[in-house]
XYZ file of C-alpha atoms in Angstrom:
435
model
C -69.800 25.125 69.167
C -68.558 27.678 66.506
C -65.422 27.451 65.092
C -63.752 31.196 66.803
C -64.533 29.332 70.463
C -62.804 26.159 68.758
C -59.904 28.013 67.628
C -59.275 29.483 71.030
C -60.116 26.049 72.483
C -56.574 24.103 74.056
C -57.651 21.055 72.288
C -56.923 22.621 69.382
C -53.864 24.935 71.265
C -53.691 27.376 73.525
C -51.304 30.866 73.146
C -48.693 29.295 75.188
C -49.174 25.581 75.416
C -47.389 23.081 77.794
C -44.734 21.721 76.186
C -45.903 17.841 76.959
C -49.538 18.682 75.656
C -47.588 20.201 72.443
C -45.051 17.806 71.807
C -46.290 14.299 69.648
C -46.146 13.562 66.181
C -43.233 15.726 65.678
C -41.232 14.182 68.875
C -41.995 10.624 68.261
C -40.742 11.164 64.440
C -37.560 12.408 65.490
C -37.388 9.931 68.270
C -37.779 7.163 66.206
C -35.535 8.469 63.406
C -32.582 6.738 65.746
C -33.504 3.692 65.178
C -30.533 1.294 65.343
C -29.975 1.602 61.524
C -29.066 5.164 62.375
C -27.482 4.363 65.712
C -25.104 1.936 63.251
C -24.644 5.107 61.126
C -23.448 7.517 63.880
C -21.056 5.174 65.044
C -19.717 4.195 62.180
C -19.078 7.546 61.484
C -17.501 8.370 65.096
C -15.398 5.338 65.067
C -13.892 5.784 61.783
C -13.514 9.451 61.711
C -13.686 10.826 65.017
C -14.937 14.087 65.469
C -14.771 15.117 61.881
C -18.518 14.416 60.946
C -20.008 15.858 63.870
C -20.651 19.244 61.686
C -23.240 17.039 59.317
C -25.568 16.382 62.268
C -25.485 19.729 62.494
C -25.567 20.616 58.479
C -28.677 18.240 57.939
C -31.013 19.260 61.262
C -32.659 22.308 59.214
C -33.717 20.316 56.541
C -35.132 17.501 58.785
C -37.126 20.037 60.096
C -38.137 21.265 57.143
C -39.409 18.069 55.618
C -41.409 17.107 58.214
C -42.771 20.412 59.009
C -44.085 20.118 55.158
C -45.447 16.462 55.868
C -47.153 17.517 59.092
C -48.906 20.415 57.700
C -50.010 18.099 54.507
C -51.945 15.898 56.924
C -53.056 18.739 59.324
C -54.406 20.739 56.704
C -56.135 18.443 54.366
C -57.540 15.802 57.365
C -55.300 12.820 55.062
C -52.041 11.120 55.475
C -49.455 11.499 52.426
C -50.846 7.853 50.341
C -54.581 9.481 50.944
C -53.697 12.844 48.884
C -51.486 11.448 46.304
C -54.300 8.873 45.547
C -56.831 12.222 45.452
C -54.367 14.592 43.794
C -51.893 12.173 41.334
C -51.592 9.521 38.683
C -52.332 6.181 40.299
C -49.220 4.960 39.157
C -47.224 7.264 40.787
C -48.671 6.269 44.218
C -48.056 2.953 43.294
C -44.437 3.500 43.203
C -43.866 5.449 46.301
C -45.928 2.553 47.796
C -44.203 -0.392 45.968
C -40.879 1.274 47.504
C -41.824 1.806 50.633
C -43.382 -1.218 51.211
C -39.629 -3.552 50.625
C -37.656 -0.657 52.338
C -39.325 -0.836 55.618
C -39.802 -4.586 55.784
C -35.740 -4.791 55.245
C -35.459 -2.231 58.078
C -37.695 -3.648 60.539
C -35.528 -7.434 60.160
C -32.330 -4.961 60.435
C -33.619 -3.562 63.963
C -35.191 -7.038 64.815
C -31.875 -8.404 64.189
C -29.875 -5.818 66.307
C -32.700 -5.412 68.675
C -31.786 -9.420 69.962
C -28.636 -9.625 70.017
C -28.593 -6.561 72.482
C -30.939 -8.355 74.895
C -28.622 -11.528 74.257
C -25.892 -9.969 75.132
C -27.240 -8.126 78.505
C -29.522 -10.997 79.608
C -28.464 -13.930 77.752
C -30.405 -16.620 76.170
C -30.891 -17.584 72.251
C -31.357 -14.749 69.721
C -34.477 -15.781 67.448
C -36.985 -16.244 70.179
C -35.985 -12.650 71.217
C -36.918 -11.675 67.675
C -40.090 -13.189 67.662
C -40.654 -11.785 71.340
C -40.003 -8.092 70.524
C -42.059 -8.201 66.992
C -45.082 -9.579 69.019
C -45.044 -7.183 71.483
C -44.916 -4.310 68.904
C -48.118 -5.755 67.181
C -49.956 -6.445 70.272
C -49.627 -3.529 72.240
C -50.253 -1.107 68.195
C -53.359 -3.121 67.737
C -55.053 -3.807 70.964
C -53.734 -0.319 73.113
C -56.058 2.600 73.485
C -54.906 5.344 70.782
C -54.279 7.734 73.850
C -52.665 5.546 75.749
C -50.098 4.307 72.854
C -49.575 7.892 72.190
C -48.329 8.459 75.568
C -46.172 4.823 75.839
C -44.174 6.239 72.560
C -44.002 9.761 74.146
C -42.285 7.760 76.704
C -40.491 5.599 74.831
C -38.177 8.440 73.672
C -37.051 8.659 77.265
C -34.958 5.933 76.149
C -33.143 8.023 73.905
C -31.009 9.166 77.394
C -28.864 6.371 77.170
C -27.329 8.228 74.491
C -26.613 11.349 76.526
C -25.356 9.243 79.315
C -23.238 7.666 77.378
C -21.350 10.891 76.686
C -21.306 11.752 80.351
C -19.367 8.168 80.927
C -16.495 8.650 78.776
C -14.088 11.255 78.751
C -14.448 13.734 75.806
C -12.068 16.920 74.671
C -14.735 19.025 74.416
C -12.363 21.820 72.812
C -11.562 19.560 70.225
C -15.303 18.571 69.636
C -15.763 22.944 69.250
C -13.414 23.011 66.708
C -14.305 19.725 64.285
C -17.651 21.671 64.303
C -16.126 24.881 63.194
C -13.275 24.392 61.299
C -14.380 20.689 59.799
C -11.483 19.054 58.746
C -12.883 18.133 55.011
C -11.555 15.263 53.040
C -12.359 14.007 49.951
C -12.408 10.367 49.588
C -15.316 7.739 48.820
C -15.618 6.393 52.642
C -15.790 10.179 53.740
C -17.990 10.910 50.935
C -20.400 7.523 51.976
C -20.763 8.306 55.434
C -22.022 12.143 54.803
C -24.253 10.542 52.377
C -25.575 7.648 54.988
C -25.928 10.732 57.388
C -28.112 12.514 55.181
C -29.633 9.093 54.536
C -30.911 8.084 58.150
C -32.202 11.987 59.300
C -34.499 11.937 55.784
C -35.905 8.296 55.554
C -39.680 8.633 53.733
C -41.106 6.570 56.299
C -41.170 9.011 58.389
C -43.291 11.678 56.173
C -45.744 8.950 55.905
C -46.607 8.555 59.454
C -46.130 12.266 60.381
C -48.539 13.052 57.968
C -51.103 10.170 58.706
C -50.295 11.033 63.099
C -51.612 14.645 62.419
C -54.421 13.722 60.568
C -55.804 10.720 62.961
C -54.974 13.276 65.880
C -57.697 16.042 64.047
C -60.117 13.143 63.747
C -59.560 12.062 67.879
C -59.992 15.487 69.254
C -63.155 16.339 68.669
C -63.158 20.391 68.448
C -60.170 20.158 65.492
C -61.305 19.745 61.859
C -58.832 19.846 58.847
C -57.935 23.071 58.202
C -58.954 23.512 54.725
C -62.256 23.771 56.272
C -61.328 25.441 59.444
C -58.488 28.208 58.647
C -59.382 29.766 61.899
C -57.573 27.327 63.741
C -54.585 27.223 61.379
C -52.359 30.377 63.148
C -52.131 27.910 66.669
C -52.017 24.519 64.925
C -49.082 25.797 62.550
C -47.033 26.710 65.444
C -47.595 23.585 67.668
C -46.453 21.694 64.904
C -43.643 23.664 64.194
C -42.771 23.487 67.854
C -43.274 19.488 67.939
C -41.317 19.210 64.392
C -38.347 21.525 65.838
C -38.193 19.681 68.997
C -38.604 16.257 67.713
C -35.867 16.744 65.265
C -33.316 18.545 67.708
C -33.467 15.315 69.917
C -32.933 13.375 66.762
C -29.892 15.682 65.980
C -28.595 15.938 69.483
C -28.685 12.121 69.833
C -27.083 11.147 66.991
C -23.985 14.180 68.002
C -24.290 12.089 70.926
C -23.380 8.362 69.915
C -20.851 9.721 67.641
C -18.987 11.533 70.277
C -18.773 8.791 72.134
C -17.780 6.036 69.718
C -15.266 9.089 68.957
C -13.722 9.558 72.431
C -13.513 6.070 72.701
C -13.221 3.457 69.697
C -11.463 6.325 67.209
C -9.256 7.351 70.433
C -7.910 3.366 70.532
C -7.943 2.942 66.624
C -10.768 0.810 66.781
C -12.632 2.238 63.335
C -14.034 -0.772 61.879
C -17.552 -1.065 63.573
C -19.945 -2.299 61.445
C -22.959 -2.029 63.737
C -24.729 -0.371 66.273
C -24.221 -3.638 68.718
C -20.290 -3.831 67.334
C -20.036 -0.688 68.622
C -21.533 -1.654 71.803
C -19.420 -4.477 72.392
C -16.104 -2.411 71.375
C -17.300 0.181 74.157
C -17.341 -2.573 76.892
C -13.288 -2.910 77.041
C -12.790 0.890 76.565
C -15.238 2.792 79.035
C -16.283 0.374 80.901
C -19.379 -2.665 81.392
C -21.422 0.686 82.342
C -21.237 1.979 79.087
C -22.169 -1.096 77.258
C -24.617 -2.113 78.837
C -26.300 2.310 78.598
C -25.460 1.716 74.856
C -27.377 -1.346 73.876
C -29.989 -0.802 76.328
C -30.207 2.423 74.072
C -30.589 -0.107 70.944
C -33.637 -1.734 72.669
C -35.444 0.846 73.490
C -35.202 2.869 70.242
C -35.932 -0.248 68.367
C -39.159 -0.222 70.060
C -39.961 2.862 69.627
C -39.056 2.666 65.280
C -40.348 -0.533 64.811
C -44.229 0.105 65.383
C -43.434 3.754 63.497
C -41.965 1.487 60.398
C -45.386 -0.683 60.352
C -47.287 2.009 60.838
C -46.000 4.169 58.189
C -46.536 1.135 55.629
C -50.314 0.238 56.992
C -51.310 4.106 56.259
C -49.875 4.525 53.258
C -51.181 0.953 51.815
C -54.623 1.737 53.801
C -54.737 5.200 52.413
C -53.736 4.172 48.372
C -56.722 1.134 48.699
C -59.150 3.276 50.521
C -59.355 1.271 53.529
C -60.435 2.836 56.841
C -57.147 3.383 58.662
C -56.030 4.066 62.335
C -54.253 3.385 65.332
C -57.423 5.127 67.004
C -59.915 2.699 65.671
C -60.851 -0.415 67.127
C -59.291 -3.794 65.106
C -62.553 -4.862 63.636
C -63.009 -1.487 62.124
C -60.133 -1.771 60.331
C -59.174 -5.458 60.174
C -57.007 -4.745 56.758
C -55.174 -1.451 58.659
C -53.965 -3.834 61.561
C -53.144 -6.908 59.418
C -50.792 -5.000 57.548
C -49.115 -3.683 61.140
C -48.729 -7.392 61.823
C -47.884 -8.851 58.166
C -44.985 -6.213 58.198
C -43.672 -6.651 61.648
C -43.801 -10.652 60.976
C -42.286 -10.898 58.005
C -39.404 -8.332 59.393
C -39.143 -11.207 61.915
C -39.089 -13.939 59.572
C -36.414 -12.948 57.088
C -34.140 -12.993 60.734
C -34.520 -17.198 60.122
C -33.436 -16.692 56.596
C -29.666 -16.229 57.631
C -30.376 -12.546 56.725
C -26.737 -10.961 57.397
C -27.393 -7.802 59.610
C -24.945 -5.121 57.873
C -25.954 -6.354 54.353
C -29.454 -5.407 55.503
C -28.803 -2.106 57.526
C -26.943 -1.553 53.980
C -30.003 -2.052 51.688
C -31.644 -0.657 53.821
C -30.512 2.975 53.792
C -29.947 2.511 49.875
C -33.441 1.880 49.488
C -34.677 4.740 52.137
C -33.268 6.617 49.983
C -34.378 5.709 46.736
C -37.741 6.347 48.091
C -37.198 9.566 49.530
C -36.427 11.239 46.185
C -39.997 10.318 44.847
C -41.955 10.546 47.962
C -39.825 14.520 48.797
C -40.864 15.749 45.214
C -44.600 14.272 45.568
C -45.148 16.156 48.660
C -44.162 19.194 47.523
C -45.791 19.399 44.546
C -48.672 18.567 47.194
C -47.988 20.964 49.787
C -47.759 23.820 47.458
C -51.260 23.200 45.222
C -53.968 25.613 46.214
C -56.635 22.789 44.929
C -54.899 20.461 47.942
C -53.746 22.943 50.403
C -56.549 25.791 49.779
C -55.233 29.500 51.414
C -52.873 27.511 53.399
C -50.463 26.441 50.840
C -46.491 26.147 51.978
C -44.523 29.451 51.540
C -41.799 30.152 49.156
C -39.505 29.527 51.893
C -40.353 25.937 52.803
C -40.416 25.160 49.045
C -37.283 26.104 48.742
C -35.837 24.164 51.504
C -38.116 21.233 50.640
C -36.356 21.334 47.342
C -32.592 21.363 48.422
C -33.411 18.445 50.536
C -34.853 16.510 47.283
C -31.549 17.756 45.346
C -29.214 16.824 48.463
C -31.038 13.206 48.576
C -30.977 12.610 45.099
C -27.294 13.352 44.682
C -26.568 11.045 47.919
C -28.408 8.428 46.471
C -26.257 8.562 43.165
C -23.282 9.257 45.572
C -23.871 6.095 47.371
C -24.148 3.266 44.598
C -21.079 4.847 42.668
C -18.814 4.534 46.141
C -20.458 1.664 47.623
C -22.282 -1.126 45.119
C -19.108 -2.109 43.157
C -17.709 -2.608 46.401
C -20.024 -5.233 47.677
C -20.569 -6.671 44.520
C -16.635 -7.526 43.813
């Protein structure tokens, strides 16, 4: 088949595509993005500030897009996840870095979510916590290793469904949307370091480097799947349509992100700030706080919200660290392959997840972690942002398809913005928890 009849072909993307046949790597990035580290952000913010942050979800949604717009058309165009081109394109030290990094800050997530993740189902069903832990890590290894690729595609596509808990949430409580209209607007700005600390943990959740990875490495093992797509350094005919499906998918993915996370803020807003209650340290404190004030309804909406997005970030965080390791030692990587083609890929899925689990029987304090956490997501990010660029802007990686001036730009700010949170966040927050 020549390559014109493959560019009109709907494997690779029709003129107008159905939105369900568009929507995948882009969606489940942004769907998993609320993970219950970011749930614990939002709510934080909500309950301690009310509607006064609401305007960052907003601020930070173009350059989510932007970033993983960048990282999606890295793995599109050149057939490789981020790890496989820096290994190709940069000093082998350098990948070892963004790897060394990412490896610690996704291992101290997944024990974070683990950690959340069971006390939710303890407190809805009952029972004790750590077998939960081990019970929801298994089931994220089993079903990423031994699940058809199509098939766990479409379970995570569905898995975002979850994310309605969120929006139901809001419809339970009672919110002045008037006042809502105007934080937005007019933001009432202050100044101080816990002000200061939430933007930056904001900004912190919507740009964590794991996702980049498996954005990246999702549109690449999606051109090696479908059989009529190649990488389109090789096929620039079919650039035009694939460019705008994953624009589509990135803008869409990262609105639900966005809307979700205006969501749990509004309501731990209408309800917790309303009644003074701003101290909520987590996304299941805030959970528990909601039961007294709206009602057992919207408890048990928001930490069956916590479950579900935990599943849905926890095989993303594994995933993200099996690529990029798999891709830096040349290993043949996959969720599409079978396990004894890529033994290493799918050990590292399950060496991840399981040691996430374990450091739950270490005593491992759950805001400490969802603390270190986003400091170290964001360490990362800084390296991993400029990397890409530099990749996604090199004719000898990108050939004729090379970003535009415009996403550079924007891809830069975001690098600059996460950089100066990072700095922002150890000079408000570390002598804190070290006195």
């Amino acid at each position: 088949m020549d390559r014109a009849r493959a560019g009109r072909s709907p494997v690779v993307g029709p003129s107008k595509p159905r939105l369900l046949a568009v929507l995948g790597p882009g969606l489940i990035s942004g769907a998993a993005n609320d993970d219950p580290t970011a749930i614990a952000t939002y709510a934080q913010a909500g309950a301690r500030f009310g509607y006064g942050l609401c305007w960052v979800v907003l601020l930070v949604y173009p350059l989510m897009v932007v970033v993983q717009v960048i990282s999606a058309r890295v793995g599109r165009t050149t057939g490789r996840g981020l790890a496989g081109n820096i290994r190709r394109y940069q000093p082998a030290w350098l990948l070892h870095v963004c790897v060394g990094l990412l490896l610690p800050a996704n291992i101290v997530a997944i024990a974070a979510d683990l950690s959340v993740m069971a006390d939710a189902l303890r407190l809805l069903i009952g029972g004790p916590r750590l077998p939960y832990v081990l019970l929801i890590g298994t089931v994220c290894v089993v079903t990423q290793v031994f699940m058809q690729y199509t098939r766990y595609v479409a379970v995570l596509k569905w898995t975002t469904l979850s994310l309605l808990a969120y929006v139901a949430s809001v419809l339970l409580v009672n919110v002045p949307w008037g006042e809502v209209a105007r934080s937005i607007v007019l933001p009432p700005l202050a100044f101080d370091g816990d002000y200061l600390a939430s933007i930056v943990a904001i900004f912190g959740v919507a740009l964590s480097p794991y996702l980049y990875f498996w954005q990246a490495s999702q549109e690449a093992e999606d051109q090696r799947v479908k059989p009529l797509r190649e990488p389109l350094v090789e096929a620039p005919e079919q650039a035009p349509r694939a460019i705008e499906r994953i624009r589509l998918d990135t803008y869409a993915g990262m609105a639900v992100a966005s809307l979700v996370g205006l969501a749990i803020m509004i309501t731990t807003a209408a309800t917790l700030h309303a009644e003074g209650r701003t101290g909520i340290a987590t996304s299941l404190e805030a959970a528990e706080a909601l039961r007294p004030v709206a009602g057992p309804l919207a408890f048990a909406v928001f930490a069956a919200g916590i479950i579900g997005t935990g599943l849905l970030a926890i095989p993303v965080l594994a995933g993200s660290v099996a690529y990029a390791i798999g891709e830096a030692r040349r290993w043949p990587v996959g969720l599409a392959r079978q396990p004894l083609e890529a033994k290493a890929f799918y050990g590292t899925v399950a060496v991840a997840t399981l040691i996430g689990a374990a450091l739950n029987f270490t005593g491992l304090d759950p805001i400490r972690a969802l603390y270190w956490s986003a400091v170290l997501n964001g360490v990362v990010a800084v390296p991993v942002l400029a990397m890409m660029l530099k990749l996604a802007a090199h004719p000898e990686v990108m050939g004729e398809l090379a970003i535009p001036k415009g996403l550079r730009l924007g891809g830069w700010v975001a690098v600059a913005v996460t950089a100066l949170g990072v700095v922002a966040m150890i000079a408000t927050s570390v002598p804190g928890l070290l006195s």
